[in-house]
Amino acid sequence: MAVCYQLPVLALDRPVPKHVLSRRGAISFSSSSALFSPTPRHLSKRRGAISYDSADQTALFIRLLDVRGRSQPGPQPQRRAPRPPPQVDFRDLHSGRDAAGPGATRGLHRPLSLQRSRHVLQRSPAPEPRHILDRDYGGQATCVLQRVGCWDFDVFLLDRLTNGNSLVSLTLHLFVHYGLIRLFQLDVVKLRRFLVCVQEDYRSHNPYHNALHAADVTQAMHCFLREPQLAETLTSCDILLGLVAAATHDLDHPGVNQRFLVQTEHHLAALYQNTSVLENHHWKSAVGLLRESGLLAHRPASERLKMEERLGSLILATDISRQNDYLSQFRCHLQSGDLRMDNANHRHFILQMAMKCADICNPCRPWRLCKLWSSKVTEEFFHQGDTERKHNMEVSPMCDRQTNSMAKIQIDFISNVVEPLFSEWSRFSATPLSRVMMGHLSANKAGWRRSLLEEAEPAKLSASS
Ligand SMILES: Nc1ncnc2c1ncn2[C@@H]1O[C@@H]2COP(=O)(O)O[C@H]2[C@H]1O
């Protein structure tokens, strides 16, 4: 049984040391935590999480899960001990890759010469001759960014030219492009600081869920925002939220899926009650960074809260397990032809659909880019599968390298997830871009089918010999 309490911070019997509160707004604890064990350990098994990201910001909430025999002395009812969750050391997940999550990854980018993006407020050091290299690369990056609205945009190239800072440079470029700095009277230093923090809070050692994926999704979102039905009707606030949601939609992704977090009783699963665990975490992390940066501090509080809420519903829409709900709603609208882009709720729904498309558009990219993304996502899946096998857990679908191949995963993903979504999107937005995307999608699927046949060939040959 899971029991969930929300208690104001005053209910705690001793103050919470500041150092346990990360800016991400959540910490976990268990029965072994000295901080929260007013009852003897043998009487109480506590798991849960603490969140300070409440609307009024003055209260701290704790959630206790699986609370049994709390502070009641005497014999406990006889029960068969539940199977303990696998004791996964999350540092193992990225052994040799990501030792301790965000923060630990900071400083890993080897500067081309001198790059000061992580010290936005520091004064520039004295010029040195090697700055000339930065200027060369900067010039090329600027050139590449001129093509940011093209569907075959090469975000990998931009990432190399900006030395791993594609998310910051691309998003800043788009803010300038849409005039958002002027329209929202944004402080450029705060904006840059916010984007640098966003980029750094992606785990650079995740093969797929890292800042480069976020840059790719932001670029795709820009392409969708330019589609006539959206470009003619979206407000500047819609555009701002669309870009921020795309840039932050996988913030601090741990490189494993929700199923894994639930099975290992990760504190995030407890905090978000096993529902849209990752997406809630990405959203709350984004809100934490927005508040910390003070980017919107000059806007009225009610507007800020509304924006945070809408940001949440855009990020939560990327929960792939809820795809069918969104798709049936979309189909209903398309069948009845009742979508009105002058209606704010309808516009927001279309933004949610655009966000979903941007998130999983990699199979619709040209073959070279599609293959790069596929190998990254497969590497991350298989790494999770290896960890699950190592801990005697059931290996998640698509994560088992012994029974899957990249081609097989891609064909399934395209047929079951991407095609249904993009065929509805291209019904809504029947444009040249949609035709290009659908063209790549079917060509790529054919490419994966060929790869699958090639994979089968050696097996057939050895069976017949
Ligand atoms: N090319 C791909 N092949 C297989 N799965 C993918 C691919 N691209 C995205 N996904 C999945 O789609 C999911 C979208 O939500 P997530 O980013 O949480 O996790 C993503 C992956 O699990």
Short mmCIF file of C-alpha atoms and ligand atoms in Angstrom, two decimals:
data_model
loop_
_atom_site.label_atom_id
_atom_site.label_comp_id
_atom_site.label_asym_id
_atom_site.label_seq_id
_atom_site.Cartn_x
_atom_site.Cartn_y
_atom_site.Cartn_z
CA MET A 1 0.00 0.00 0.00
CA ALA A 2 1.29 3.44 -0.76
CA VAL A 3 0.36 6.27 1.56
CA CYS A 4 0.96 9.78 0.46
CA TYR A 5 1.12 12.72 2.84
CA GLN A 6 1.67 16.31 2.05
CA LEU A 7 2.90 18.07 5.12
CA PRO A 8 3.96 21.66 5.48
CA VAL A 9 7.61 22.07 6.30
CA LEU A 10 6.81 23.02 9.90
CA ALA A 11 5.77 19.45 10.55
CA LEU A 12 9.37 18.34 10.29
CA ASP A 13 10.95 17.88 13.67
CA ARG A 14 14.21 19.46 12.69
CA PRO A 15 15.28 21.93 10.05
CA VAL A 16 16.31 20.72 6.66
CA PRO A 17 19.94 21.59 5.96
CA LYS A 18 20.15 23.77 2.90
CA HIS A 19 22.62 21.51 1.19
CA VAL A 20 20.04 18.74 0.77
CA LEU A 21 17.85 20.95 -1.34
CA SER A 22 18.97 20.90 -4.91
CA ARG A 23 17.64 23.57 -7.19
CA ARG A 24 15.83 20.82 -9.01
CA GLY A 25 13.26 20.97 -6.27
CA ALA A 26 13.27 17.42 -5.10
CA ILE A 27 15.23 15.14 -2.85
CA SER A 28 14.55 11.61 -1.83
CA PHE A 29 14.89 9.80 1.43
CA SER A 30 14.52 6.32 2.75
CA SER A 31 14.44 4.57 6.07
CA SER A 32 18.20 4.82 6.27
CA SER A 33 18.10 8.59 6.15
CA ALA A 34 19.16 9.93 9.52
CA LEU A 35 17.60 13.25 8.74
CA PHE A 36 14.07 11.91 8.65
CA SER A 37 14.02 9.08 11.09
CA PRO A 38 12.35 10.23 14.29
CA THR A 39 11.17 6.64 14.82
CA PRO A 40 13.50 3.70 15.28
CA ARG A 41 14.47 2.19 11.98
CA HIS A 42 13.15 -1.29 12.74
CA LEU A 43 9.65 0.13 13.26
CA SER A 44 9.42 2.21 10.19
CA LYS A 45 10.12 1.73 6.55
CA ARG A 46 9.83 5.03 4.79
CA ARG A 47 10.39 6.00 1.25
CA GLY A 48 9.42 9.18 -0.37
CA ALA A 49 10.50 12.47 -1.62
CA ILE A 50 10.57 16.09 -0.73
CA SER A 51 9.50 18.82 -3.05
CA TYR A 52 9.86 22.51 -2.43
CA ASP A 53 8.56 23.55 -5.79
CA SER A 54 5.10 24.46 -4.58
CA ALA A 55 3.11 27.30 -5.96
CA ASP A 56 3.47 29.52 -2.92
CA GLN A 57 7.19 28.83 -2.55
CA THR A 58 7.02 29.13 1.22
CA ALA A 59 6.11 25.57 1.97
CA LEU A 60 8.01 22.40 1.62
CA PHE A 61 6.04 19.24 0.95
CA ILE A 62 7.02 15.75 1.75
CA ARG A 63 5.53 12.62 0.32
CA LEU A 64 5.86 9.36 2.16
CA LEU A 65 5.29 6.16 0.27
CA ASP A 66 5.07 2.64 1.57
CA VAL A 67 4.77 3.71 5.19
CA ARG A 68 4.21 0.70 7.43
CA GLY A 69 4.04 0.43 11.20
CA ARG A 70 4.85 4.06 11.69
CA SER A 71 6.01 4.68 15.25
CA GLN A 72 3.79 1.95 16.65
CA PRO A 73 5.71 -0.22 19.04
CA GLY A 74 4.82 -3.86 19.49
CA PRO A 75 4.78 -6.84 17.18
CA GLN A 76 4.15 -6.18 13.52
CA PRO A 77 1.68 -8.31 11.58
CA GLN A 78 3.36 -11.27 9.92
CA ARG A 79 3.72 -10.66 6.20
CA ARG A 80 5.75 -12.18 3.48
CA ALA A 81 8.54 -9.77 2.83
CA PRO A 82 7.95 -8.00 -0.50
CA ARG A 83 10.66 -8.47 -3.04
CA PRO A 84 13.03 -5.56 -2.55
CA PRO A 85 13.57 -3.31 -5.56
CA PRO A 86 16.79 -3.89 -7.45
CA GLN A 87 19.54 -1.94 -5.77
CA VAL A 88 20.80 -0.08 -8.77
CA ASP A 89 23.57 2.35 -8.18
CA PHE A 90 22.59 5.01 -10.70
CA ARG A 91 26.23 5.91 -11.15
CA ASP A 92 26.71 2.44 -12.70
CA LEU A 93 24.32 3.40 -15.45
CA HIS A 94 26.85 5.66 -16.95
CA SER A 95 30.04 4.08 -15.71
CA GLY A 96 32.84 5.46 -17.73
CA ARG A 97 30.41 7.95 -19.14
CA ASP A 98 28.49 10.01 -16.60
CA ALA A 99 29.74 9.67 -13.09
CA ALA A 100 27.34 11.78 -11.12
CA GLY A 101 24.72 13.34 -13.31
CA PRO A 102 24.45 17.00 -14.09
CA GLY A 103 27.17 19.13 -12.70
CA ALA A 104 29.65 16.32 -13.00
CA THR A 105 29.42 16.81 -16.73
CA ARG A 106 30.22 20.46 -16.51
CA GLY A 107 33.58 21.45 -17.82
CA LEU A 108 33.84 18.43 -20.06
CA HIS A 109 33.75 20.38 -23.28
CA ARG A 110 37.27 20.93 -24.40
CA PRO A 111 37.37 24.51 -25.59
CA LEU A 112 38.31 25.02 -29.20
CA SER A 113 40.42 27.83 -27.89
CA LEU A 114 38.75 29.96 -25.24
CA GLN A 115 35.02 29.73 -24.75
CA ARG A 116 33.47 31.56 -21.89
CA SER A 117 29.86 30.48 -22.17
CA ARG A 118 29.82 29.03 -18.68
CA HIS A 119 31.00 32.29 -17.14
CA VAL A 120 28.56 34.68 -18.66
CA LEU A 121 29.00 37.29 -16.00
CA GLN A 122 32.76 37.18 -15.88
CA ARG A 123 34.78 39.80 -17.61
CA SER A 124 36.47 38.60 -20.75
CA PRO A 125 40.09 37.62 -20.25
CA ALA A 126 42.72 39.53 -22.15
CA PRO A 127 42.70 38.64 -25.83
CA GLU A 128 45.15 36.00 -26.93
CA PRO A 129 46.22 35.12 -30.44
CA ARG A 130 44.34 31.80 -30.41
CA HIS A 131 41.00 33.67 -30.27
CA ILE A 132 41.30 33.80 -33.97
CA LEU A 133 40.26 30.12 -34.04
CA ASP A 134 37.04 30.91 -32.22
CA ARG A 135 36.30 33.62 -34.73
CA ASP A 136 36.71 31.15 -37.58
CA TYR A 137 34.42 28.59 -36.02
CA GLY A 138 31.99 31.30 -34.88
CA GLY A 139 31.76 32.61 -38.43
CA GLN A 140 31.03 29.14 -39.76
CA ALA A 141 28.43 28.51 -37.06
CA THR A 142 26.72 31.78 -37.98
CA CYS A 143 26.71 30.63 -41.59
CA VAL A 144 25.19 27.25 -40.66
CA LEU A 145 22.53 29.00 -38.55
CA GLN A 146 21.32 30.85 -41.64
CA ARG A 147 19.79 27.51 -42.69
CA VAL A 148 18.03 26.93 -39.36
CA GLY A 149 14.62 26.85 -41.06
CA CYS A 150 15.57 24.02 -43.46
CA TRP A 151 14.42 20.49 -42.70
CA ASP A 152 17.82 19.02 -43.63
CA PHE A 153 19.57 21.33 -41.11
CA ASP A 154 22.61 19.54 -39.71
CA VAL A 155 22.53 20.07 -35.95
CA PHE A 156 25.53 17.74 -35.54
CA LEU A 157 27.62 20.12 -37.62
CA LEU A 158 26.39 23.12 -35.64
CA ASP A 159 27.32 21.28 -32.45
CA ARG A 160 30.87 20.70 -33.69
CA LEU A 161 31.27 24.30 -34.82
CA THR A 162 30.04 25.63 -31.49
CA ASN A 163 32.05 23.09 -29.52
CA GLY A 164 29.03 21.42 -27.96
CA ASN A 165 27.05 24.63 -27.46
CA SER A 166 24.45 24.04 -30.17
CA LEU A 167 21.49 24.34 -27.83
CA VAL A 168 22.57 27.75 -26.51
CA SER A 169 23.55 29.17 -29.89
CA LEU A 170 20.52 27.83 -31.78
CA THR A 171 17.96 28.93 -29.19
CA LEU A 172 19.53 32.38 -28.80
CA HIS A 173 19.51 32.73 -32.58
CA LEU A 174 15.81 31.88 -32.67
CA PHE A 175 14.97 34.31 -29.87
CA VAL A 176 16.61 37.04 -31.92
CA HIS A 177 14.95 35.81 -35.12
CA TYR A 178 11.44 36.05 -33.59
CA GLY A 179 12.20 39.36 -31.85
CA LEU A 180 11.36 37.79 -28.48
CA ILE A 181 14.05 39.72 -26.60
CA ARG A 182 12.48 43.02 -27.58
CA LEU A 183 8.87 41.85 -27.30
CA PHE A 184 9.31 40.47 -23.78
CA GLN A 185 11.97 43.00 -22.72
CA LEU A 186 14.31 40.18 -21.84
CA ASP A 187 17.69 40.81 -20.30
CA VAL A 188 20.13 39.20 -22.74
CA VAL A 189 22.59 38.25 -19.99
CA LYS A 190 19.84 36.48 -18.04
CA LEU A 191 18.60 34.79 -21.20
CA ARG A 192 22.07 33.52 -22.02
CA ARG A 193 22.63 32.40 -18.44
CA PHE A 194 19.31 30.53 -18.49
CA LEU A 195 20.16 28.78 -21.74
CA VAL A 196 23.66 27.86 -20.55
CA CYS A 197 22.14 26.33 -17.40
CA VAL A 198 19.58 24.44 -19.50
CA GLN A 199 22.31 23.06 -21.73
CA GLU A 200 24.45 22.05 -18.77
CA ASP A 201 21.58 20.32 -17.01
CA TYR A 202 21.30 17.86 -19.84
CA ARG A 203 23.55 14.88 -19.19
CA SER A 204 26.16 15.01 -21.87
CA HIS A 205 27.00 11.32 -21.51
CA ASN A 206 23.55 10.09 -22.39
CA PRO A 207 23.98 8.87 -25.96
CA TYR A 208 20.56 10.23 -26.98
CA HIS A 209 18.81 12.24 -24.28
CA ASN A 210 21.31 15.07 -24.17
CA ALA A 211 21.49 18.76 -25.15
CA LEU A 212 22.03 17.90 -28.80
CA HIS A 213 18.66 16.12 -28.94
CA ALA A 214 17.13 19.22 -27.31
CA ALA A 215 18.75 21.42 -29.98
CA ASP A 216 17.41 19.11 -32.69
CA VAL A 217 13.89 19.27 -31.24
CA THR A 218 14.11 23.08 -30.93
CA GLN A 219 15.14 23.35 -34.58
CA ALA A 220 12.23 21.09 -35.61
CA MET A 221 9.86 23.18 -33.49
CA HIS A 222 11.06 26.27 -35.34
CA CYS A 223 10.23 24.57 -38.66
CA PHE A 224 6.72 23.79 -37.41
CA LEU A 225 6.21 27.32 -36.05
CA ARG A 226 6.91 28.57 -39.58
CA GLU A 227 4.16 26.46 -41.10
CA PRO A 228 1.46 28.81 -42.48
CA GLN A 229 -1.38 27.73 -40.14
CA LEU A 230 0.81 28.41 -37.13
CA ALA A 231 2.88 31.36 -38.36
CA GLU A 232 -0.25 33.33 -39.21
CA THR A 233 -1.97 32.81 -35.88
CA LEU A 234 0.47 32.11 -33.05
CA THR A 235 1.09 34.89 -30.55
CA SER A 236 4.59 35.86 -29.45
CA CYS A 237 3.82 34.13 -26.14
CA ASP A 238 2.98 30.88 -27.98
CA ILE A 239 6.28 31.11 -29.85
CA LEU A 240 8.28 31.84 -26.69
CA LEU A 241 6.70 28.89 -24.91
CA GLY A 242 7.12 26.60 -27.91
CA LEU A 243 10.84 27.31 -28.05
CA VAL A 244 11.42 27.10 -24.30
CA ALA A 245 9.43 23.86 -24.10
CA ALA A 246 11.45 22.34 -26.94
CA ALA A 247 14.75 23.39 -25.39
CA THR A 248 13.87 22.08 -21.92
CA HIS A 249 11.58 19.14 -22.69
CA ASP A 250 14.06 16.43 -21.59
CA LEU A 251 16.00 18.42 -19.00
CA ASP A 252 18.14 16.27 -16.69
CA HIS A 253 16.99 13.06 -18.38
CA PRO A 254 18.67 10.16 -16.55
CA GLY A 255 19.10 8.05 -19.70
CA VAL A 256 16.59 5.40 -18.60
CA ASN A 257 12.84 5.25 -19.06
CA GLN A 258 9.99 5.60 -16.57
CA ARG A 259 9.56 1.83 -16.27
CA PHE A 260 13.11 1.57 -14.99
CA LEU A 261 12.62 4.38 -12.46
CA VAL A 262 9.43 2.77 -11.17
CA GLN A 263 10.95 -0.68 -10.86
CA THR A 264 13.99 0.58 -9.01
CA GLU A 265 11.80 2.77 -6.76
CA HIS A 266 13.72 5.82 -7.79
CA HIS A 267 12.79 8.91 -5.76
CA LEU A 268 11.39 10.64 -8.86
CA ALA A 269 8.92 7.80 -9.35
CA ALA A 270 7.78 8.26 -5.77
CA LEU A 271 7.65 12.04 -6.08
CA TYR A 272 5.47 11.95 -9.20
CA GLN A 273 3.48 8.88 -8.16
CA ASN A 274 4.61 6.80 -11.13
CA THR A 275 2.83 9.11 -13.56
CA SER A 276 4.66 10.97 -16.34
CA VAL A 277 7.62 10.76 -14.01
CA LEU A 278 10.28 11.96 -16.42
CA GLU A 279 8.16 14.64 -18.06
CA ASN A 280 7.13 16.07 -14.67
CA HIS A 281 10.78 16.14 -13.70
CA HIS A 282 11.78 17.90 -16.93
CA TRP A 283 9.05 20.48 -16.42
CA LYS A 284 9.85 21.16 -12.77
CA SER A 285 13.54 21.37 -13.57
CA ALA A 286 12.77 23.90 -16.31
CA VAL A 287 10.64 25.97 -13.96
CA GLY A 288 13.44 25.84 -11.38
CA LEU A 289 15.92 27.22 -13.91
CA LEU A 290 13.48 29.85 -15.16
CA ARG A 291 12.95 31.12 -11.62
CA GLU A 292 16.60 30.89 -10.71
CA SER A 293 17.68 32.85 -13.77
CA GLY A 294 15.13 35.59 -13.14
CA LEU A 295 14.51 35.67 -16.90
CA LEU A 296 10.83 36.49 -16.46
CA ALA A 297 11.09 38.15 -13.06
CA HIS A 298 10.01 41.51 -14.53
CA ARG A 299 6.74 40.05 -15.82
CA PRO A 300 3.60 40.08 -13.61
CA ALA A 301 3.44 37.07 -11.26
CA SER A 302 0.11 35.89 -12.71
CA GLU A 303 1.60 35.87 -16.22
CA ARG A 304 4.66 33.96 -15.00
CA LEU A 305 2.54 31.30 -13.32
CA LYS A 306 0.36 30.94 -16.40
CA MET A 307 3.46 30.52 -18.56
CA GLU A 308 4.91 27.90 -16.21
CA GLU A 309 1.64 26.00 -16.36
CA ARG A 310 1.47 26.10 -20.16
CA LEU A 311 5.13 25.11 -20.34
CA GLY A 312 4.18 22.09 -18.23
CA SER A 313 1.35 21.03 -20.51
CA LEU A 314 3.65 21.26 -23.54
CA ILE A 315 6.35 19.15 -21.88
CA LEU A 316 3.87 16.65 -20.46
CA ALA A 317 2.49 16.15 -23.99
CA THR A 318 5.79 14.46 -24.89
CA ASP A 319 4.96 11.49 -22.65
CA ILE A 320 4.95 8.84 -25.36
CA SER A 321 2.71 6.54 -23.32
CA ARG A 322 -0.08 9.10 -23.73
CA GLN A 323 0.27 9.37 -27.49
CA ASN A 324 -3.03 7.61 -28.23
CA ASP A 325 -5.00 10.10 -26.10
CA TYR A 326 -3.56 13.03 -28.03
CA LEU A 327 -3.99 11.28 -31.37
CA SER A 328 -7.66 10.46 -30.85
CA GLN A 329 -8.33 14.06 -29.80
CA PHE A 330 -6.47 15.29 -32.88
CA ARG A 331 -8.41 12.91 -35.16
CA CYS A 332 -11.73 14.07 -33.68
CA HIS A 333 -10.85 17.71 -34.38
CA LEU A 334 -9.69 16.92 -37.90
CA GLN A 335 -12.80 14.90 -38.68
CA SER A 336 -15.16 17.55 -37.40
CA GLY A 337 -13.04 20.39 -38.82
CA ASP A 338 -13.64 22.42 -35.68
CA LEU A 339 -10.09 23.62 -35.00
CA ARG A 340 -10.07 27.40 -34.74
CA MET A 341 -6.64 28.93 -34.49
CA ASP A 342 -8.10 32.14 -33.06
CA ASN A 343 -9.11 30.08 -30.03
CA ALA A 344 -6.26 30.07 -27.46
CA ASN A 345 -7.05 26.51 -26.29
CA HIS A 346 -7.00 25.18 -29.84
CA ARG A 347 -3.73 26.97 -30.57
CA HIS A 348 -2.26 25.44 -27.43
CA PHE A 349 -3.41 21.99 -28.48
CA ILE A 350 -1.72 22.44 -31.87
CA LEU A 351 1.44 23.56 -30.09
CA GLN A 352 1.26 20.35 -28.04
CA MET A 353 0.98 18.32 -31.25
CA ALA A 354 3.88 20.27 -32.78
CA MET A 355 5.92 19.53 -29.65
CA LYS A 356 5.14 15.82 -29.94
CA CYS A 357 6.11 15.79 -33.62
CA ALA A 358 9.33 17.67 -32.96
CA ASP A 359 10.25 15.21 -30.18
CA ILE A 360 10.06 12.12 -32.38
CA CYS A 361 10.80 13.58 -35.80
CA ASN A 362 14.25 11.98 -36.20
CA PRO A 363 12.91 9.14 -38.43
CA CYS A 364 11.54 11.87 -40.75
CA ARG A 365 14.97 13.45 -41.28
CA PRO A 366 17.19 12.68 -44.27
CA TRP A 367 18.66 9.16 -44.10
CA ARG A 368 22.14 10.25 -42.87
CA LEU A 369 20.70 12.18 -39.91
CA CYS A 370 18.04 9.54 -39.25
CA LYS A 371 20.73 6.84 -38.97
CA LEU A 372 22.82 8.93 -36.56
CA TRP A 373 19.87 9.46 -34.23
CA SER A 374 18.84 5.82 -34.46
CA SER A 375 22.23 4.58 -33.41
CA LYS A 376 22.24 6.99 -30.47
CA VAL A 377 18.81 5.99 -29.22
CA THR A 378 19.63 2.29 -29.66
CA GLU A 379 22.85 2.68 -27.69
CA GLU A 380 20.91 4.25 -24.81
CA PHE A 381 18.19 1.57 -24.91
CA PHE A 382 20.72 -1.28 -24.95
CA HIS A 383 22.68 0.26 -22.13
CA GLN A 384 19.53 0.29 -20.02
CA GLY A 385 18.88 -3.34 -21.03
CA ASP A 386 22.39 -4.34 -19.98
CA THR A 387 21.86 -2.71 -16.59
CA GLU A 388 18.52 -4.45 -16.17
CA ARG A 389 20.08 -7.84 -16.99
CA LYS A 390 22.94 -7.19 -14.60
CA HIS A 391 20.43 -6.58 -11.79
CA ASN A 392 18.22 -9.55 -12.67
CA MET A 393 15.41 -7.28 -13.75
CA GLU A 394 13.14 -8.06 -16.65
CA VAL A 395 14.73 -6.46 -19.68
CA SER A 396 12.50 -3.70 -21.11
CA PRO A 397 11.06 -4.00 -24.61
CA MET A 398 13.45 -2.53 -27.20
CA CYS A 399 16.31 -2.60 -24.68
CA ASP A 400 17.44 -6.17 -25.18
CA ARG A 401 20.44 -6.32 -27.49
CA GLN A 402 20.15 -10.13 -27.60
CA THR A 403 16.73 -10.10 -29.26
CA ASN A 404 16.66 -6.72 -31.03
CA SER A 405 18.52 -4.90 -33.73
CA MET A 406 18.58 -1.24 -34.64
CA ALA A 407 16.70 -1.92 -37.88
CA LYS A 408 13.98 -3.90 -36.12
CA ILE A 409 13.51 -1.22 -33.47
CA GLN A 410 13.28 1.49 -36.13
CA ILE A 411 10.72 -0.36 -38.22
CA ASP A 412 8.53 -0.96 -35.16
CA PHE A 413 8.91 2.60 -33.93
CA ILE A 414 8.13 4.09 -37.33
CA SER A 415 5.13 1.82 -37.95
CA ASN A 416 3.55 2.05 -34.50
CA VAL A 417 4.45 5.53 -33.29
CA VAL A 418 5.83 7.90 -35.92
CA GLU A 419 3.64 7.16 -38.94
CA PRO A 420 0.33 7.45 -37.04
CA LEU A 421 1.37 10.81 -35.59
CA PHE A 422 2.85 12.33 -38.73
CA SER A 423 0.04 11.22 -41.00
CA GLU A 424 -2.41 13.16 -38.81
CA TRP A 425 -0.05 16.13 -38.64
CA SER A 426 0.25 16.21 -42.43
CA ARG A 427 -3.53 16.04 -42.68
CA PHE A 428 -3.68 19.14 -40.49
CA SER A 429 -0.75 20.86 -42.18
CA ALA A 430 -0.70 19.72 -45.80
CA THR A 431 2.39 21.67 -46.79
CA PRO A 432 5.60 21.05 -48.73
CA LEU A 433 7.37 20.42 -45.39
CA SER A 434 4.89 17.68 -44.47
CA ARG A 435 5.38 16.06 -47.86
CA VAL A 436 9.16 16.17 -47.42
CA MET A 437 8.90 14.61 -43.94
CA MET A 438 6.55 11.86 -45.09
CA GLY A 439 8.83 11.18 -48.05
CA HIS A 440 11.87 10.74 -45.79
CA LEU A 441 9.83 8.61 -43.40
CA SER A 442 8.84 6.09 -46.03
CA ALA A 443 12.32 6.09 -47.63
CA ASN A 444 13.92 5.54 -44.22
CA LYS A 445 11.53 2.74 -43.36
CA ALA A 446 12.45 1.07 -46.67
CA GLY A 447 16.13 1.60 -45.77
CA TRP A 448 15.66 -0.14 -42.39
CA ARG A 449 13.82 -3.00 -44.14
CA ARG A 450 16.83 -3.47 -46.40
CA SER A 451 19.14 -3.44 -43.36
CA LEU A 452 16.96 -6.05 -41.70
CA LEU A 453 17.22 -8.30 -44.76
CA GLU A 454 20.98 -7.85 -44.81
CA GLU A 455 21.14 -8.76 -41.12
CA ALA A 456 19.18 -11.93 -41.87
CA GLU A 457 21.44 -12.96 -44.78
CA PRO A 458 24.45 -14.25 -42.79
CA ALA A 459 22.09 -16.20 -40.50
CA LYS A 460 20.40 -17.78 -43.54
CA LEU A 461 23.75 -18.60 -45.11
CA SER A 462 25.13 -20.24 -41.98
CA ALA A 463 21.88 -22.20 -41.52
CA SER A 464 22.04 -23.54 -45.07
CA SER A 465 25.76 -24.49 -44.94
N1 LIG B 1 14.54 6.75 -33.56
C1 LIG B 1 13.91 6.26 -32.50
N2 LIG B 1 13.79 4.92 -32.35
C2 LIG B 1 13.16 4.37 -31.30
N3 LIG B 1 12.61 5.10 -30.32
C3 LIG B 1 12.71 6.44 -30.41
C4 LIG B 1 13.37 7.08 -31.48
N4 LIG B 1 13.30 8.41 -31.29
C5 LIG B 1 12.63 8.60 -30.14
N5 LIG B 1 12.28 7.42 -29.60
C6 LIG B 1 11.51 7.15 -28.38
O1 LIG B 1 10.47 8.12 -28.34
C7 LIG B 1 10.44 8.62 -27.04
C8 LIG B 1 9.89 10.00 -26.90
O2 LIG B 1 9.94 10.32 -25.52
P1 LIG B 1 11.33 10.21 -24.74
O3 LIG B 1 12.25 11.28 -25.22
O4 LIG B 1 11.09 10.08 -23.30
O5 LIG B 1 11.96 8.81 -25.24
C9 LIG B 1 11.92 8.62 -26.62
C10 LIG B 1 12.37 7.31 -27.14
O6 LIG B 1 12.02 6.29 -26.23
#
